[in-house]
Amino acid sequence: MHDPLRLLVIAGSPGDAALVGEGLRKAALPAEVVSHRQFAECLDALRREPFDLILLDPGPEPGAAARVSDEAPGIPVVLLVSRDDLDAAVRALWRGADDYLVRERLTPELLVCTVRHALALKRAETVLDRVDRLWCEIGRSLHEGVLVVDPGGTILFASARMAEILGYAVGRMQGASFLSFVDLDDVPRAKALIEQGGRWRAEAGLRLRRSDGAGIDARLAASPVTGVSPGYPGVAVGVADVTGQRLAEEKVRRRNAQLYVISQVVRTATSSAS
């Protein structure tokens, strides 16, 4: 059997807590209701005790939803408002509240549905936040940079490693055109790579430009990002900086050329001496 939900009701009227408690009882949803009338008291309670959900009457307290949400970021906040306060409730949804209930229309079924929806939504947000942080950590640990571009070539995502390779802030790259980071001579090949990458895996060597104007040699692999809708939402591009490898290969090539010339000189000299 699941533990009862712990609900914190923050309302100036003591009737609100009774209304919520009665609605939960009629809906047969096990819950413990803790009520505070003073806003400062509720903030102290949030620091001391664990709660699953907060029902808040914003009342005359400015920015109440935002302050409660900041104090308890992992707990959903549902507003409890009157019919005349709907405009304020809608505005509060952009400032920390997750949902709202209207006193005059409150039924046990609507109360339980709203509570369960708010809890499920907050759990989903928590999971997505963890996935996002995990993806960022993975992106930072990769030696290669990662880009996601839409079919038009606009960068939708740039990993921290990708920004490091090109010397830009991540925010500067997202929303910019991928082609703006490509050497002018390689722009046609970059366009072809994005177009092909929307259909199948494609690879190409391109010259990219850093923020300081320096050029780097890069090996790019593009693949389609598939979705449930027709078409494709974009292309994932892995970018490896091979400038050091190219320099090493060039150094080896020059050394081999020098050795070849020396061997020819030695052979000629030996032949002349004979």
Short mmCIF file of C-alpha atoms in Angstrom, two decimals:
data_model
loop_
_atom_site.label_atom_id
_atom_site.label_comp_id
_atom_site.label_asym_id
_atom_site.label_seq_id
_atom_site.Cartn_x
_atom_site.Cartn_y
_atom_site.Cartn_z
CA MET A 1 0.00 0.00 0.00
CA HIS A 2 1.33 3.43 -0.99
CA ASP A 3 2.04 6.02 1.69
CA PRO A 4 -0.52 8.84 1.88
CA LEU A 5 0.29 11.96 -0.10
CA ARG A 6 1.39 14.94 1.95
CA LEU A 7 -0.29 18.14 0.76
CA LEU A 8 0.59 21.59 2.02
CA VAL A 9 -2.33 24.01 1.77
CA ILE A 10 -1.37 27.68 1.92
CA ALA A 11 -4.53 29.76 2.20
CA GLY A 12 -5.81 32.66 4.25
CA SER A 13 -9.20 31.01 4.71
CA PRO A 14 -9.33 27.94 6.99
CA GLY A 15 -12.23 26.70 4.89
CA ASP A 16 -9.89 25.98 1.96
CA ALA A 17 -7.99 23.25 3.81
CA ALA A 18 -11.28 21.71 4.93
CA LEU A 19 -12.60 21.85 1.36
CA VAL A 20 -9.51 20.09 0.02
CA GLY A 21 -9.48 17.49 2.79
CA GLU A 22 -13.17 16.69 2.26
CA GLY A 23 -12.69 16.37 -1.49
CA LEU A 24 -9.77 13.95 -1.08
CA ARG A 25 -11.72 11.91 1.46
CA LYS A 26 -14.74 11.62 -0.85
CA ALA A 27 -12.46 10.59 -3.71
CA ALA A 28 -10.84 7.94 -1.48
CA LEU A 29 -7.34 9.28 -2.15
CA PRO A 30 -5.15 8.70 0.93
CA ALA A 31 -3.64 12.04 1.83
CA GLU A 32 -2.42 14.08 4.77
CA VAL A 33 -3.30 17.76 4.58
CA VAL A 34 -1.12 20.30 6.39
CA SER A 35 -2.47 23.84 6.42
CA HIS A 36 -0.81 27.21 7.03
CA ARG A 37 -2.47 30.60 6.77
CA GLN A 38 0.67 32.74 6.95
CA PHE A 39 2.97 32.75 3.96
CA ALA A 40 6.14 32.90 6.09
CA GLU A 41 4.96 29.86 8.07
CA CYS A 42 4.54 27.81 4.91
CA LEU A 43 8.08 28.62 3.77
CA ASP A 44 9.39 27.43 7.13
CA ALA A 45 7.33 24.24 6.80
CA LEU A 46 8.81 23.58 3.33
CA ARG A 47 12.30 23.81 4.80
CA ARG A 48 11.49 21.42 7.64
CA GLU A 49 9.11 18.83 6.21
CA PRO A 50 8.70 16.81 3.00
CA PHE A 51 5.60 17.42 0.87
CA ASP A 52 4.32 15.90 -2.37
CA LEU A 53 2.22 18.83 -3.57
CA ILE A 54 1.40 22.42 -2.62
CA LEU A 55 -2.04 23.99 -2.96
CA LEU A 56 -1.60 27.74 -2.87
CA ASP A 57 -4.02 30.65 -2.60
CA PRO A 58 -1.80 33.44 -3.94
CA GLY A 59 -4.02 36.08 -2.31
CA PRO A 60 -2.39 39.47 -1.82
CA GLU A 61 1.14 38.04 -1.66
CA PRO A 62 2.99 39.26 -4.80
CA GLY A 63 4.95 36.57 -6.59
CA ALA A 64 3.77 33.88 -4.18
CA ALA A 65 3.86 31.07 -6.76
CA ALA A 66 7.41 31.96 -7.86
CA ARG A 67 8.68 32.16 -4.27
CA VAL A 68 7.15 28.82 -3.31
CA SER A 69 8.47 27.18 -6.48
CA ASP A 70 11.97 28.54 -5.82
CA GLU A 71 11.85 27.26 -2.24
CA ALA A 72 10.70 23.77 -3.31
CA PRO A 73 11.65 23.31 -6.99
CA GLY A 74 10.78 19.61 -7.11
CA ILE A 75 7.26 19.98 -5.69
CA PRO A 76 4.31 20.81 -7.97
CA VAL A 77 2.36 23.98 -7.11
CA VAL A 78 -1.39 24.09 -7.80
CA LEU A 79 -3.18 27.41 -7.32
CA LEU A 80 -6.51 27.56 -5.50
CA VAL A 81 -8.33 30.63 -6.81
CA SER A 82 -11.77 32.15 -7.06
CA ARG A 83 -13.65 32.58 -10.29
CA ASP A 84 -12.78 36.28 -10.37
CA ASP A 85 -9.03 35.56 -10.14
CA LEU A 86 -8.64 33.47 -13.31
CA ASP A 87 -6.52 36.06 -15.11
CA ALA A 88 -4.06 36.17 -12.23
CA ALA A 89 -3.99 32.36 -12.11
CA VAL A 90 -3.13 32.12 -15.81
CA ARG A 91 -0.31 34.65 -15.39
CA ALA A 92 1.02 32.67 -12.42
CA LEU A 93 1.35 29.58 -14.62
CA TRP A 94 4.29 31.37 -16.25
CA ARG A 95 5.84 32.18 -12.85
CA GLY A 96 6.18 28.85 -11.12
CA ALA A 97 2.67 27.37 -10.82
CA ASP A 98 1.91 24.03 -12.50
CA ASP A 99 -1.91 24.13 -12.55
CA TYR A 100 -4.90 25.78 -10.89
CA LEU A 101 -8.28 24.94 -9.39
CA VAL A 102 -11.34 27.18 -9.08
CA ARG A 103 -13.06 26.98 -5.69
CA GLU A 104 -16.56 27.39 -7.09
CA ARG A 105 -16.04 24.51 -9.51
CA LEU A 106 -14.10 22.18 -7.24
CA THR A 107 -15.29 18.57 -7.15
CA PRO A 108 -13.58 15.52 -5.62
CA GLU A 109 -13.03 14.07 -9.10
CA LEU A 110 -11.51 17.29 -10.46
CA LEU A 111 -9.32 17.68 -7.37
CA VAL A 112 -7.90 14.17 -7.64
CA CYS A 113 -7.42 14.48 -11.42
CA THR A 114 -5.55 17.77 -11.01
CA VAL A 115 -3.37 16.44 -8.18
CA ARG A 116 -2.40 13.32 -10.14
CA HIS A 117 -1.75 15.31 -13.32
CA ALA A 118 0.48 17.80 -11.48
CA LEU A 119 2.46 15.00 -9.82
CA ALA A 120 2.92 13.15 -13.12
CA LEU A 121 3.97 16.34 -14.90
CA LYS A 122 6.54 17.20 -12.24
CA ARG A 123 7.96 13.66 -12.33
CA ALA A 124 8.28 13.90 -16.12
CA GLU A 125 10.03 17.27 -15.85
CA THR A 126 12.44 15.82 -13.28
CA VAL A 127 13.26 12.87 -15.54
CA LEU A 128 13.78 15.14 -18.56
CA ASP A 129 16.03 17.41 -16.52
CA ARG A 130 18.15 14.42 -15.47
CA VAL A 131 18.35 13.19 -19.05
CA ASP A 132 19.36 16.66 -20.21
CA ARG A 133 22.12 16.87 -17.59
CA LEU A 134 23.30 13.37 -18.49
CA TRP A 135 23.41 14.25 -22.19
CA CYS A 136 25.40 17.40 -21.41
CA GLU A 137 27.89 15.34 -19.37
CA ILE A 138 28.21 12.83 -22.20
CA GLY A 139 28.72 15.67 -24.68
CA ARG A 140 31.47 17.14 -22.52
CA SER A 141 33.26 13.79 -22.18
CA LEU A 142 33.33 13.02 -25.92
CA HIS A 143 36.47 13.83 -27.89
CA GLU A 144 34.30 14.63 -30.93
CA GLY A 145 31.89 17.54 -31.13
CA VAL A 146 28.20 16.98 -31.78
CA LEU A 147 25.78 19.17 -33.74
CA VAL A 148 22.12 18.77 -34.56
CA VAL A 149 20.92 20.90 -37.48
CA ASP A 150 17.51 21.25 -39.08
CA PRO A 151 17.00 20.53 -42.80
CA GLY A 152 17.79 24.17 -43.56
CA GLY A 153 21.16 23.98 -41.81
CA THR A 154 20.26 25.93 -38.65
CA ILE A 155 22.00 24.58 -35.55
CA LEU A 156 19.48 23.27 -33.02
CA PHE A 157 22.03 21.85 -30.59
CA ALA A 158 25.77 22.17 -30.09
CA SER A 159 27.68 20.14 -27.52
CA ALA A 160 30.19 21.74 -25.18
CA ARG A 161 33.02 19.93 -26.99
CA MET A 162 31.80 21.31 -30.34
CA ALA A 163 31.85 24.83 -28.95
CA GLU A 164 35.35 24.20 -27.59
CA ILE A 165 36.61 22.99 -30.96
CA LEU A 166 35.42 26.17 -32.69
CA GLY A 167 36.09 28.56 -29.80
CA TYR A 168 32.51 29.78 -29.38
CA ALA A 169 30.02 29.78 -26.53
CA VAL A 170 27.29 27.14 -26.92
CA GLY A 171 24.61 29.84 -26.95
CA ARG A 172 26.38 31.64 -29.80
CA MET A 173 26.25 28.54 -32.00
CA GLN A 174 22.66 27.45 -31.37
CA GLY A 175 20.34 29.22 -33.78
CA ALA A 176 23.18 30.10 -36.17
CA SER A 177 23.69 28.64 -39.62
CA PHE A 178 26.01 25.66 -39.75
CA LEU A 179 27.46 27.01 -43.00
CA SER A 180 28.66 30.17 -41.21
CA PHE A 181 31.31 28.03 -39.49
CA VAL A 182 32.49 26.40 -42.73
CA ASP A 183 35.32 27.67 -44.93
CA LEU A 184 33.86 29.39 -48.00
CA ASP A 185 35.53 26.96 -50.39
CA ASP A 186 33.87 24.00 -48.62
CA VAL A 187 30.33 25.44 -48.36
CA PRO A 188 28.99 23.47 -51.38
CA ARG A 189 30.31 20.20 -49.91
CA ALA A 190 28.85 21.10 -46.50
CA LYS A 191 25.42 21.66 -48.07
CA ALA A 192 25.66 18.30 -49.81
CA LEU A 193 26.63 16.62 -46.52
CA ILE A 194 23.52 17.99 -44.72
CA GLU A 195 21.28 17.00 -47.62
CA GLN A 196 22.69 13.47 -47.77
CA GLY A 197 22.72 13.17 -43.99
CA GLY A 198 18.96 13.64 -43.98
CA ARG A 199 18.58 10.36 -45.92
CA TRP A 200 21.48 8.14 -44.87
CA ARG A 201 24.84 8.24 -43.12
CA ALA A 202 27.32 10.42 -44.97
CA GLU A 203 30.90 11.50 -44.26
CA ALA A 204 33.07 14.32 -45.52
CA GLY A 205 36.27 16.15 -44.70
CA LEU A 206 35.69 19.90 -44.38
CA ARG A 207 37.66 22.96 -43.44
CA LEU A 208 35.98 24.80 -40.54
CA ARG A 209 36.65 28.29 -39.17
CA ARG A 210 37.26 29.05 -35.49
CA SER A 211 36.14 32.21 -33.72
CA ASP A 212 39.70 33.60 -34.00
CA GLY A 213 39.66 33.09 -37.77
CA ALA A 214 42.00 30.11 -37.74
CA GLY A 215 41.09 27.16 -39.94
CA ILE A 216 40.85 23.58 -38.72
CA ASP A 217 40.60 20.32 -40.64
CA ALA A 218 37.61 18.28 -39.52
CA ARG A 219 36.08 14.92 -40.33
CA LEU A 220 32.27 15.03 -40.23
CA ALA A 221 29.77 12.16 -40.09
CA ALA A 222 26.09 13.04 -40.61
CA SER A 223 23.02 10.85 -39.94
CA PRO A 224 19.27 11.57 -39.99
CA VAL A 225 17.45 12.27 -36.72
CA THR A 226 14.30 10.23 -37.08
CA GLY A 227 10.93 11.06 -35.53
CA VAL A 228 7.40 9.74 -35.43
CA SER A 229 6.14 12.30 -37.94
CA PRO A 230 6.72 12.08 -41.71
CA GLY A 231 10.00 13.47 -42.97
CA TYR A 232 12.94 14.12 -40.68
CA PRO A 233 13.39 16.85 -38.07
CA GLY A 234 17.11 17.25 -38.62
CA VAL A 235 20.58 15.82 -38.98
CA ALA A 236 23.01 14.77 -36.26
CA VAL A 237 26.62 15.61 -37.14
CA GLY A 238 29.67 14.26 -35.36
CA VAL A 239 32.74 16.47 -35.80
CA ALA A 240 36.31 15.31 -35.17
CA ASP A 241 39.15 17.83 -35.25
CA VAL A 242 41.86 16.13 -37.32
CA THR A 243 44.12 19.17 -37.67
CA GLY A 244 46.83 17.60 -35.52
CA GLN A 245 46.61 14.37 -37.48
CA ARG A 246 46.90 16.25 -40.77
CA LEU A 247 49.93 18.17 -39.49
CA ALA A 248 51.56 14.93 -38.36
CA GLU A 249 50.83 13.32 -41.73
CA GLU A 250 52.27 16.34 -43.52
CA LYS A 251 55.38 16.20 -41.34
CA VAL A 252 55.85 12.51 -42.15
CA ARG A 253 55.31 13.21 -45.88
CA ARG A 254 57.94 15.95 -45.87
CA ARG A 255 60.38 13.77 -43.91
CA ASN A 256 59.88 10.92 -46.40
CA ALA A 257 60.44 13.34 -49.26
CA GLN A 258 63.66 14.55 -47.65
CA LEU A 259 64.84 10.98 -47.08
CA TYR A 260 64.07 10.18 -50.71
CA VAL A 261 66.13 13.15 -51.92
CA ILE A 262 69.00 12.20 -49.61
CA SER A 263 68.91 8.60 -50.79
CA GLN A 264 69.01 9.78 -54.41
CA VAL A 265 71.99 12.03 -53.67
CA VAL A 266 73.83 9.20 -51.89
CA ARG A 267 73.04 6.81 -54.75
CA THR A 268 74.28 9.33 -57.32
CA ALA A 269 77.44 10.06 -55.34
CA THR A 270 78.14 6.35 -54.89
CA SER A 271 77.62 5.76 -58.59
CA SER A 272 79.98 8.64 -59.50
CA ALA A 273 82.64 7.33 -57.12
CA SER A 274 82.44 3.90 -58.71
#
